[in-house]
Amino acid sequence: MTDIVYRNYSQTELDRQYDQRSLVPDLAPYQKVWREGTDRARATLPVVRDISYDPHPAARLDLYGQGDGSAPVVLYYHGGAWRTLDLDHSGFAAPPIVAAGALFIAVDFALLPTEPLAEQVRQARAAVAWARRHAADHGGDPEKLYVAGHSSGGHLVGTLIAGGWHAEVGLPEDAIRGALASSGPYDLEPVRLSARNDFLKLTEAEAKRLSAIDNIPTGYGPPLAVFWGDGEHDEFRRQGRAFADAWRAAGHPVTAAEVPNQNHFDMSTAFADPNLPVLPAILEMIAGG
């Protein structure tokens, strides 16, 4: 008899649920789109590249656009299973967001296994603190900070809107005015139980501490949009629904949707596609802020 590891999944089945690469035969065409889109954004937009936002050498960001002092600021956190991709794959969504009058900040951070996940989360939060302090230097409004991310970047977004960390970096609880998370794992317990823990190396306590769904604030919670594709593995679809439901149950505003005909990697490209709901949700969020 096959042992059940989590819900109704055997170990093999759970490992597959958290192996997004199994969804596509080759990831290279997606990476090409993200890289070429970033190259175009760098060639056509005002951009300040490779800004250090924290003493850690991997803590770098690219800032696109130039505001008039009132520009909203969107911080984007790339995916890559916490251990791949970088700024060269993160600027492709900048053009439509800058065209809407916002600054777009692509955030990079230390990757696993060089640093543990807790350090990556710390750096993600340090980038928000940097934006709060320096947005005005580029014509942004530090009172209008928004965060967005895909896959493991969606997980980081979840940790950014979690409660209890803001005072550590000198931020008010309402520093983030809105958030969008796409195709992320917001509960790390099943991830910990999967083969992903070979490089995550999370204990049960760490998984809980770094899970967005276990740290939903009881006070202020910003408007949240959660998306996932109908071509995702079942666990990613469940994770999106569960996080949205938990956010709503805490009394915080949330919208959530499953996007037809999109797999996990399509949902990253969707950040630059006006015909899919992800980009319009970001634009609506910053327009309403």
PDB file of C-alpha atoms in Angstrom:
ATOM      1  CA  MET A   1       0.000   0.000   0.000  1.00  0.00           C
ATOM      2  CA  THR A   2       1.306   3.444  -0.961  1.00  0.00           C
ATOM      3  CA  ASP A   3       1.932   5.763   1.971  1.00  0.00           C
ATOM      4  CA  ILE A   4       0.072   9.079   1.898  1.00  0.00           C
ATOM      5  CA  VAL A   5       2.375  12.043   2.573  1.00  0.00           C
ATOM      6  CA  TYR A   6       0.041  15.039   2.241  1.00  0.00           C
ATOM      7  CA  ARG A   7      -3.709  15.170   1.592  1.00  0.00           C
ATOM      8  CA  ASN A   8      -4.238  12.319  -0.852  1.00  0.00           C
ATOM      9  CA  TYR A   9      -0.773  12.408  -2.388  1.00  0.00           C
ATOM     10  CA  SER A  10       1.930   9.781  -2.214  1.00  0.00           C
ATOM     11  CA  GLN A  11       5.508  11.029  -2.122  1.00  0.00           C
ATOM     12  CA  THR A  12       5.867  10.607  -5.878  1.00  0.00           C
ATOM     13  CA  GLU A  13       2.595  12.391  -6.538  1.00  0.00           C
ATOM     14  CA  LEU A  14       3.399  15.262  -4.177  1.00  0.00           C
ATOM     15  CA  ASP A  15       6.841  15.695  -5.738  1.00  0.00           C
ATOM     16  CA  ARG A  16       5.200  16.019  -9.150  1.00  0.00           C
ATOM     17  CA  GLN A  17       2.697  18.593  -7.846  1.00  0.00           C
ATOM     18  CA  TYR A  18       5.612  20.866  -6.969  1.00  0.00           C
ATOM     19  CA  ASP A  19       7.630  20.183 -10.124  1.00  0.00           C
ATOM     20  CA  GLN A  20       6.414  22.916 -12.470  1.00  0.00           C
ATOM     21  CA  ARG A  21       9.047  22.038 -15.054  1.00  0.00           C
ATOM     22  CA  SER A  22       7.059  18.898 -15.820  1.00  0.00           C
ATOM     23  CA  LEU A  23       4.377  21.114 -17.397  1.00  0.00           C
ATOM     24  CA  VAL A  24       6.470  22.098 -20.414  1.00  0.00           C
ATOM     25  CA  PRO A  25       8.990  20.216 -22.542  1.00  0.00           C
ATOM     26  CA  ASP A  26      11.428  23.124 -22.596  1.00  0.00           C
ATOM     27  CA  LEU A  27      11.635  26.251 -20.468  1.00  0.00           C
ATOM     28  CA  ALA A  28      14.080  28.000 -22.825  1.00  0.00           C
ATOM     29  CA  PRO A  29      11.404  29.666 -25.015  1.00  0.00           C
ATOM     30  CA  TYR A  30       9.868  31.309 -21.941  1.00  0.00           C
ATOM     31  CA  GLN A  31      13.236  32.488 -20.690  1.00  0.00           C
ATOM     32  CA  LYS A  32      13.923  33.922 -24.147  1.00  0.00           C
ATOM     33  CA  VAL A  33      10.694  35.939 -24.011  1.00  0.00           C
ATOM     34  CA  TRP A  34      11.500  37.309 -20.552  1.00  0.00           C
ATOM     35  CA  ARG A  35      15.093  38.117 -21.496  1.00  0.00           C
ATOM     36  CA  GLU A  36      14.238  39.780 -24.806  1.00  0.00           C
ATOM     37  CA  GLY A  37      11.404  41.730 -23.201  1.00  0.00           C
ATOM     38  CA  THR A  38      13.801  42.961 -20.538  1.00  0.00           C
ATOM     39  CA  ASP A  39      16.368  43.929 -23.174  1.00  0.00           C
ATOM     40  CA  ARG A  40      13.706  45.997 -24.993  1.00  0.00           C
ATOM     41  CA  ALA A  41      12.626  47.683 -21.781  1.00  0.00           C
ATOM     42  CA  ARG A  42      16.234  48.606 -20.989  1.00  0.00           C
ATOM     43  CA  ALA A  43      16.697  50.009 -24.496  1.00  0.00           C
ATOM     44  CA  THR A  44      13.506  52.069 -24.607  1.00  0.00           C
ATOM     45  CA  LEU A  45      12.775  53.246 -21.050  1.00  0.00           C
ATOM     46  CA  PRO A  46      14.607  55.421 -18.566  1.00  0.00           C
ATOM     47  CA  VAL A  47      16.320  52.903 -16.304  1.00  0.00           C
ATOM     48  CA  VAL A  48      18.795  52.989 -13.457  1.00  0.00           C
ATOM     49  CA  ARG A  49      20.372  49.573 -13.278  1.00  0.00           C
ATOM     50  CA  ASP A  50      22.015  47.521 -10.579  1.00  0.00           C
ATOM     51  CA  ILE A  51      21.107  49.656  -7.570  1.00  0.00           C
ATOM     52  CA  SER A  52      22.182  48.211  -4.223  1.00  0.00           C
ATOM     53  CA  TYR A  53      19.295  48.214  -1.743  1.00  0.00           C
ATOM     54  CA  ASP A  54      20.961  46.207   1.042  1.00  0.00           C
ATOM     55  CA  PRO A  55      24.542  45.376   2.056  1.00  0.00           C
ATOM     56  CA  HIS A  56      24.233  41.820   0.723  1.00  0.00           C
ATOM     57  CA  PRO A  57      25.952  41.749  -2.704  1.00  0.00           C
ATOM     58  CA  ALA A  58      23.017  39.927  -4.328  1.00  0.00           C
ATOM     59  CA  ALA A  59      20.503  42.550  -3.199  1.00  0.00           C
ATOM     60  CA  ARG A  60      20.208  44.585  -6.403  1.00  0.00           C
ATOM     61  CA  LEU A  61      17.395  46.207  -8.314  1.00  0.00           C
ATOM     62  CA  ASP A  62      16.674  47.898 -11.635  1.00  0.00           C
ATOM     63  CA  LEU A  63      14.396  50.946 -11.547  1.00  0.00           C
ATOM     64  CA  TYR A  64      12.450  51.824 -14.700  1.00  0.00           C
ATOM     65  CA  GLY A  65      10.721  55.122 -15.385  1.00  0.00           C
ATOM     66  CA  GLN A  66      10.908  58.647 -14.030  1.00  0.00           C
ATOM     67  CA  GLY A  67       7.959  60.113 -12.178  1.00  0.00           C
ATOM     68  CA  ASP A  68       6.783  63.627 -11.352  1.00  0.00           C
ATOM     69  CA  GLY A  69       6.709  63.094  -7.611  1.00  0.00           C
ATOM     70  CA  SER A  70       3.325  61.400  -7.542  1.00  0.00           C
ATOM     71  CA  ALA A  71       4.095  58.198  -9.452  1.00  0.00           C
ATOM     72  CA  PRO A  72       3.000  54.883  -7.920  1.00  0.00           C
ATOM     73  CA  VAL A  73       5.792  52.375  -7.433  1.00  0.00           C
ATOM     74  CA  VAL A  74       5.469  48.690  -8.392  1.00  0.00           C
ATOM     75  CA  LEU A  75       8.076  46.295  -7.035  1.00  0.00           C
ATOM     76  CA  TYR A  76       8.250  43.062  -9.040  1.00  0.00           C
ATOM     77  CA  TYR A  77       9.685  39.829  -7.595  1.00  0.00           C
ATOM     78  CA  HIS A  78      10.690  37.198 -10.146  1.00  0.00           C
ATOM     79  CA  GLY A  79      10.051  33.486  -9.845  1.00  0.00           C
ATOM     80  CA  GLY A  80      12.428  30.619 -10.453  1.00  0.00           C
ATOM     81  CA  ALA A  81      11.780  28.247  -7.548  1.00  0.00           C
ATOM     82  CA  TRP A  82      13.774  30.543  -5.219  1.00  0.00           C
ATOM     83  CA  ARG A  83      17.008  29.495  -6.949  1.00  0.00           C
ATOM     84  CA  THR A  84      17.087  30.695 -10.581  1.00  0.00           C
ATOM     85  CA  LEU A  85      16.492  33.778 -12.778  1.00  0.00           C
ATOM     86  CA  ASP A  86      17.650  37.338 -12.157  1.00  0.00           C
ATOM     87  CA  LEU A  87      17.257  40.965 -13.242  1.00  0.00           C
ATOM     88  CA  ASP A  88      17.934  40.026 -16.872  1.00  0.00           C
ATOM     89  CA  HIS A  89      14.577  38.190 -16.855  1.00  0.00           C
ATOM     90  CA  SER A  90      12.606  40.657 -14.720  1.00  0.00           C
ATOM     91  CA  GLY A  91      12.075  43.883 -16.676  1.00  0.00           C
ATOM     92  CA  PHE A  92       9.774  42.599 -19.416  1.00  0.00           C
ATOM     93  CA  ALA A  93       6.631  43.895 -17.660  1.00  0.00           C
ATOM     94  CA  ALA A  94       8.048  47.385 -17.142  1.00  0.00           C
ATOM     95  CA  PRO A  95       6.812  49.060 -20.382  1.00  0.00           C
ATOM     96  CA  PRO A  96       3.027  48.926 -19.791  1.00  0.00           C
ATOM     97  CA  ILE A  97       3.405  49.811 -16.119  1.00  0.00           C
ATOM     98  CA  VAL A  98       5.718  52.746 -16.822  1.00  0.00           C
ATOM     99  CA  ALA A  99       3.347  53.842 -19.616  1.00  0.00           C
ATOM    100  CA  ALA A 100       0.615  54.018 -16.970  1.00  0.00           C
ATOM    101  CA  GLY A 101       2.674  56.585 -15.050  1.00  0.00           C
ATOM    102  CA  ALA A 102       4.294  54.315 -12.469  1.00  0.00           C
ATOM    103  CA  LEU A 103       7.838  53.398 -11.575  1.00  0.00           C
ATOM    104  CA  PHE A 104       8.679  49.729 -12.049  1.00  0.00           C
ATOM    105  CA  ILE A 105      11.306  48.186  -9.777  1.00  0.00           C
ATOM    106  CA  ALA A 106      12.640  44.735 -10.674  1.00  0.00           C
ATOM    107  CA  VAL A 107      14.054  43.194  -7.499  1.00  0.00           C
ATOM    108  CA  ASP A 108      16.817  40.619  -7.304  1.00  0.00           C
ATOM    109  CA  PHE A 109      17.951  38.776  -4.194  1.00  0.00           C
ATOM    110  CA  ALA A 110      20.204  35.987  -2.983  1.00  0.00           C
ATOM    111  CA  LEU A 111      19.182  32.630  -4.366  1.00  0.00           C
ATOM    112  CA  LEU A 112      19.022  29.230  -2.738  1.00  0.00           C
ATOM    113  CA  PRO A 113      21.093  27.309  -1.825  1.00  0.00           C
ATOM    114  CA  THR A 114      23.650  30.113  -1.424  1.00  0.00           C
ATOM    115  CA  GLU A 115      21.428  31.615   1.281  1.00  0.00           C
ATOM    116  CA  PRO A 116      18.449  30.142   3.167  1.00  0.00           C
ATOM    117  CA  LEU A 117      14.899  31.121   2.321  1.00  0.00           C
ATOM    118  CA  ALA A 118      14.636  33.299   5.427  1.00  0.00           C
ATOM    119  CA  GLU A 119      17.410  35.510   4.062  1.00  0.00           C
ATOM    120  CA  GLN A 120      15.632  35.811   0.715  1.00  0.00           C
ATOM    121  CA  VAL A 121      12.489  36.919   2.533  1.00  0.00           C
ATOM    122  CA  ARG A 122      14.500  39.427   4.563  1.00  0.00           C
ATOM    123  CA  GLN A 123      15.932  40.902   1.370  1.00  0.00           C
ATOM    124  CA  ALA A 124      12.508  41.091  -0.260  1.00  0.00           C
ATOM    125  CA  ARG A 125      11.350  43.178   2.691  1.00  0.00           C
ATOM    126  CA  ALA A 126      14.508  45.306   2.614  1.00  0.00           C
ATOM    127  CA  ALA A 127      13.678  46.233  -0.991  1.00  0.00           C
ATOM    128  CA  VAL A 128      10.325  47.617   0.139  1.00  0.00           C
ATOM    129  CA  ALA A 129      12.089  49.659   2.817  1.00  0.00           C
ATOM    130  CA  TRP A 130      14.516  50.976   0.184  1.00  0.00           C
ATOM    131  CA  ALA A 131      11.624  51.993  -2.071  1.00  0.00           C
ATOM    132  CA  ARG A 132       9.936  53.791   0.798  1.00  0.00           C
ATOM    133  CA  ARG A 133      13.122  55.795   1.440  1.00  0.00           C
ATOM    134  CA  HIS A 134      14.196  56.434  -2.149  1.00  0.00           C
ATOM    135  CA  ALA A 135      11.104  56.461  -4.391  1.00  0.00           C
ATOM    136  CA  ALA A 136      10.949  60.246  -4.228  1.00  0.00           C
ATOM    137  CA  ASP A 137      14.497  60.451  -5.636  1.00  0.00           C
ATOM    138  CA  HIS A 138      13.069  59.106  -8.902  1.00  0.00           C
ATOM    139  CA  GLY A 139       9.760  60.945  -8.894  1.00  0.00           C
ATOM    140  CA  GLY A 140       7.825  58.219  -7.100  1.00  0.00           C
ATOM    141  CA  ASP A 141       5.415  58.602  -4.223  1.00  0.00           C
ATOM    142  CA  PRO A 142       6.644  56.597  -1.201  1.00  0.00           C
ATOM    143  CA  GLU A 143       3.037  56.420   0.022  1.00  0.00           C
ATOM    144  CA  LYS A 144       2.054  54.431  -3.080  1.00  0.00           C
ATOM    145  CA  LEU A 145       4.029  51.202  -2.942  1.00  0.00           C
ATOM    146  CA  TYR A 146       2.659  48.070  -4.629  1.00  0.00           C
ATOM    147  CA  VAL A 147       4.190  44.599  -4.814  1.00  0.00           C
ATOM    148  CA  ALA A 148       3.754  41.887  -7.428  1.00  0.00           C
ATOM    149  CA  GLY A 149       5.361  38.543  -8.092  1.00  0.00           C
ATOM    150  CA  HIS A 150       5.101  35.218  -9.871  1.00  0.00           C
ATOM    151  CA  SER A 151       5.667  31.672  -8.571  1.00  0.00           C
ATOM    152  CA  SER A 152       8.312  31.825  -5.821  1.00  0.00           C
ATOM    153  CA  GLY A 153       8.075  35.582  -6.295  1.00  0.00           C
ATOM    154  CA  GLY A 154       4.385  35.216  -5.508  1.00  0.00           C
ATOM    155  CA  HIS A 155       5.394  33.504  -2.281  1.00  0.00           C
ATOM    156  CA  LEU A 156       7.650  36.483  -1.485  1.00  0.00           C
ATOM    157  CA  VAL A 157       4.740  38.847  -2.106  1.00  0.00           C
ATOM    158  CA  GLY A 158       2.740  36.844   0.409  1.00  0.00           C
ATOM    159  CA  THR A 159       5.469  37.342   2.998  1.00  0.00           C
ATOM    160  CA  LEU A 160       5.531  41.071   2.252  1.00  0.00           C
ATOM    161  CA  ILE A 161       1.882  41.509   3.151  1.00  0.00           C
ATOM    162  CA  ALA A 162       2.204  39.290   6.210  1.00  0.00           C
ATOM    163  CA  GLY A 163       1.995  40.951   9.586  1.00  0.00           C
ATOM    164  CA  GLY A 164       4.650  41.583  12.192  1.00  0.00           C
ATOM    165  CA  TRP A 165       7.816  42.524  10.278  1.00  0.00           C
ATOM    166  CA  HIS A 166       7.423  46.180   9.325  1.00  0.00           C
ATOM    167  CA  ALA A 167       8.850  47.735  12.487  1.00  0.00           C
ATOM    168  CA  GLU A 168      12.064  45.758  12.016  1.00  0.00           C
ATOM    169  CA  VAL A 169      12.865  47.843   8.918  1.00  0.00           C
ATOM    170  CA  GLY A 170      11.240  51.079  10.042  1.00  0.00           C
ATOM    171  CA  LEU A 171       8.062  50.803   7.977  1.00  0.00           C
ATOM    172  CA  PRO A 172       4.471  51.469   8.978  1.00  0.00           C
ATOM    173  CA  GLU A 173       2.102  48.492   8.777  1.00  0.00           C
ATOM    174  CA  ASP A 174       0.303  50.084   5.814  1.00  0.00           C
ATOM    175  CA  ALA A 175       3.449  50.762   3.760  1.00  0.00           C
ATOM    176  CA  ILE A 176       2.225  48.441   0.985  1.00  0.00           C
ATOM    177  CA  ARG A 177      -0.933  49.776  -0.639  1.00  0.00           C
ATOM    178  CA  GLY A 178      -1.729  46.767  -2.815  1.00  0.00           C
ATOM    179  CA  ALA A 179      -0.377  43.369  -3.831  1.00  0.00           C
ATOM    180  CA  LEU A 180      -0.682  40.891  -6.681  1.00  0.00           C
ATOM    181  CA  ALA A 181       0.467  37.290  -6.346  1.00  0.00           C
ATOM    182  CA  SER A 182       0.426  34.878  -9.273  1.00  0.00           C
ATOM    183  CA  SER A 183       0.903  31.112  -9.173  1.00  0.00           C
ATOM    184  CA  GLY A 184       2.639  31.084  -5.823  1.00  0.00           C
ATOM    185  CA  PRO A 185       2.919  28.575  -2.989  1.00  0.00           C
ATOM    186  CA  TYR A 186       1.525  30.411   0.018  1.00  0.00           C
ATOM    187  CA  ASP A 187       1.574  27.404   2.332  1.00  0.00           C
ATOM    188  CA  LEU A 188       5.064  25.917   2.515  1.00  0.00           C
ATOM    189  CA  GLU A 189       4.162  22.798   4.473  1.00  0.00           C
ATOM    190  CA  PRO A 190       3.411  20.640   1.400  1.00  0.00           C
ATOM    191  CA  VAL A 191       6.460  22.143  -0.312  1.00  0.00           C
ATOM    192  CA  ARG A 192       8.545  21.109   2.708  1.00  0.00           C
ATOM    193  CA  LEU A 193       7.203  17.590   2.401  1.00  0.00           C
ATOM    194  CA  SER A 194       8.057  17.421  -1.305  1.00  0.00           C
ATOM    195  CA  ALA A 195      11.362  16.896  -3.060  1.00  0.00           C
ATOM    196  CA  ARG A 196      11.791  20.685  -3.109  1.00  0.00           C
ATOM    197  CA  ASN A 197      12.967  20.467   0.463  1.00  0.00           C
ATOM    198  CA  ASP A 198      16.182  18.904  -0.795  1.00  0.00           C
ATOM    199  CA  PHE A 199      17.298  22.495  -1.450  1.00  0.00           C
ATOM    200  CA  LEU A 200      14.852  24.470   0.726  1.00  0.00           C
ATOM    201  CA  LYS A 201      15.853  22.510   3.846  1.00  0.00           C
ATOM    202  CA  LEU A 202      12.925  23.882   5.845  1.00  0.00           C
ATOM    203  CA  THR A 203      11.940  22.598   9.248  1.00  0.00           C
ATOM    204  CA  GLU A 204       8.260  22.420  10.104  1.00  0.00           C
ATOM    205  CA  ALA A 205       8.589  25.558  12.247  1.00  0.00           C
ATOM    206  CA  GLU A 206      10.422  27.461   9.497  1.00  0.00           C
ATOM    207  CA  ALA A 207       7.826  26.488   6.914  1.00  0.00           C
ATOM    208  CA  LYS A 208       5.092  27.884   9.127  1.00  0.00           C
ATOM    209  CA  ARG A 209       7.018  31.078   9.898  1.00  0.00           C
ATOM    210  CA  LEU A 210       7.679  31.734   6.201  1.00  0.00           C
ATOM    211  CA  SER A 211       4.220  30.755   4.928  1.00  0.00           C
ATOM    212  CA  ALA A 212       1.992  33.642   3.895  1.00  0.00           C
ATOM    213  CA  ILE A 213      -1.185  31.780   4.790  1.00  0.00           C
ATOM    214  CA  ASP A 214      -0.007  31.254   8.379  1.00  0.00           C
ATOM    215  CA  ASN A 215       0.873  34.911   8.928  1.00  0.00           C
ATOM    216  CA  ILE A 216      -2.092  36.878   7.646  1.00  0.00           C
ATOM    217  CA  PRO A 217      -2.307  40.193   9.508  1.00  0.00           C
ATOM    218  CA  THR A 218      -5.162  40.785  11.906  1.00  0.00           C
ATOM    219  CA  GLY A 219      -4.937  44.556  11.472  1.00  0.00           C
ATOM    220  CA  TYR A 220      -4.300  46.299   8.168  1.00  0.00           C
ATOM    221  CA  GLY A 221      -4.225  44.119   5.074  1.00  0.00           C
ATOM    222  CA  PRO A 222      -3.839  45.716   1.619  1.00  0.00           C
ATOM    223  CA  PRO A 223      -6.046  44.901  -1.351  1.00  0.00           C
ATOM    224  CA  LEU A 224      -4.810  41.633  -2.831  1.00  0.00           C
ATOM    225  CA  ALA A 225      -5.254  40.067  -6.268  1.00  0.00           C
ATOM    226  CA  VAL A 226      -4.457  36.364  -6.638  1.00  0.00           C
ATOM    227  CA  PHE A 227      -4.245  34.570  -9.974  1.00  0.00           C
ATOM    228  CA  TRP A 228      -3.344  31.101 -11.191  1.00  0.00           C
ATOM    229  CA  GLY A 229      -3.666  29.325 -14.518  1.00  0.00           C
ATOM    230  CA  ASP A 230      -6.022  26.489 -15.315  1.00  0.00           C
ATOM    231  CA  GLY A 231      -3.008  24.592 -16.659  1.00  0.00           C
ATOM    232  CA  GLU A 232      -1.213  24.615 -13.302  1.00  0.00           C
ATOM    233  CA  HIS A 233      -0.775  21.523 -11.177  1.00  0.00           C
ATOM    234  CA  ASP A 234      -3.722  20.958  -8.852  1.00  0.00           C
ATOM    235  CA  GLU A 235      -1.727  21.992  -5.775  1.00  0.00           C
ATOM    236  CA  PHE A 236      -0.906  25.411  -7.223  1.00  0.00           C
ATOM    237  CA  ARG A 237      -4.545  25.941  -8.083  1.00  0.00           C
ATOM    238  CA  ARG A 238      -5.537  24.917  -4.563  1.00  0.00           C
ATOM    239  CA  GLN A 239      -2.886  27.165  -3.048  1.00  0.00           C
ATOM    240  CA  GLY A 240      -4.213  30.211  -4.901  1.00  0.00           C
ATOM    241  CA  ARG A 241      -7.809  29.557  -3.863  1.00  0.00           C
ATOM    242  CA  ALA A 242      -6.842  28.844  -0.261  1.00  0.00           C
ATOM    243  CA  PHE A 243      -4.770  32.005   0.114  1.00  0.00           C
ATOM    244  CA  ALA A 244      -7.497  34.178  -1.373  1.00  0.00           C
ATOM    245  CA  ASP A 245     -10.094  32.570   0.896  1.00  0.00           C
ATOM    246  CA  ALA A 246      -7.917  33.075   3.988  1.00  0.00           C
ATOM    247  CA  TRP A 247      -7.257  36.720   3.103  1.00  0.00           C
ATOM    248  CA  ARG A 248     -10.980  37.290   2.662  1.00  0.00           C
ATOM    249  CA  ALA A 249     -11.816  35.468   5.882  1.00  0.00           C
ATOM    250  CA  ALA A 250      -9.504  37.863   7.751  1.00  0.00           C
ATOM    251  CA  GLY A 251     -11.624  40.761   6.483  1.00  0.00           C
ATOM    252  CA  HIS A 252      -9.160  42.001   3.888  1.00  0.00           C
ATOM    253  CA  PRO A 253     -10.114  42.933   0.290  1.00  0.00           C
ATOM    254  CA  VAL A 254      -9.259  40.324  -2.308  1.00  0.00           C
ATOM    255  CA  THR A 255      -9.987  39.383  -5.891  1.00  0.00           C
ATOM    256  CA  ALA A 256      -9.032  35.991  -7.279  1.00  0.00           C
ATOM    257  CA  ALA A 257      -9.341  34.225 -10.595  1.00  0.00           C
ATOM    258  CA  GLU A 258      -8.230  31.174 -12.506  1.00  0.00           C
ATOM    259  CA  VAL A 259      -6.958  32.245 -15.931  1.00  0.00           C
ATOM    260  CA  PRO A 260      -8.015  29.960 -18.819  1.00  0.00           C
ATOM    261  CA  ASN A 261      -5.507  28.351 -21.160  1.00  0.00           C
ATOM    262  CA  GLN A 262      -2.460  29.325 -19.098  1.00  0.00           C
ATOM    263  CA  ASN A 263       0.159  27.071 -17.556  1.00  0.00           C
ATOM    264  CA  HIS A 264       2.514  28.033 -14.749  1.00  0.00           C
ATOM    265  CA  PHE A 265       5.045  29.759 -17.009  1.00  0.00           C
ATOM    266  CA  ASP A 266       2.412  31.471 -19.150  1.00  0.00           C
ATOM    267  CA  MET A 267       1.308  33.162 -15.928  1.00  0.00           C
ATOM    268  CA  SER A 268       4.654  34.956 -15.756  1.00  0.00           C
ATOM    269  CA  THR A 269       4.413  36.274 -19.304  1.00  0.00           C
ATOM    270  CA  ALA A 270       0.884  37.427 -18.411  1.00  0.00           C
ATOM    271  CA  PHE A 271       2.409  40.311 -16.422  1.00  0.00           C
ATOM    272  CA  ALA A 272       3.007  42.058 -19.758  1.00  0.00           C
ATOM    273  CA  ASP A 273      -0.114  40.886 -21.630  1.00  0.00           C
ATOM    274  CA  PRO A 274      -3.063  43.333 -21.644  1.00  0.00           C
ATOM    275  CA  ASN A 275      -5.383  40.579 -22.885  1.00  0.00           C
ATOM    276  CA  LEU A 276      -5.021  38.553 -19.683  1.00  0.00           C
ATOM    277  CA  PRO A 277      -6.270  39.729 -16.273  1.00  0.00           C
ATOM    278  CA  VAL A 278      -2.928  40.002 -14.448  1.00  0.00           C
ATOM    279  CA  LEU A 279      -1.605  43.218 -16.015  1.00  0.00           C
ATOM    280  CA  PRO A 280      -5.013  44.986 -16.007  1.00  0.00           C
ATOM    281  CA  ALA A 281      -5.343  44.111 -12.302  1.00  0.00           C
ATOM    282  CA  ILE A 282      -2.012  45.805 -11.572  1.00  0.00           C
ATOM    283  CA  LEU A 283      -2.974  48.854 -13.615  1.00  0.00           C
ATOM    284  CA  GLU A 284      -6.352  49.095 -11.897  1.00  0.00           C
ATOM    285  CA  MET A 285      -4.706  48.787  -8.514  1.00  0.00           C
ATOM    286  CA  ILE A 286      -2.210  51.590  -9.045  1.00  0.00           C
ATOM    287  CA  ALA A 287      -4.830  53.818 -10.694  1.00  0.00           C
ATOM    288  CA  GLY A 288      -7.084  53.459  -7.659  1.00  0.00           C
ATOM    289  CA  GLY A 289      -4.312  54.159  -5.175  1.00  0.00           C
TER     290      GLY A 289
END
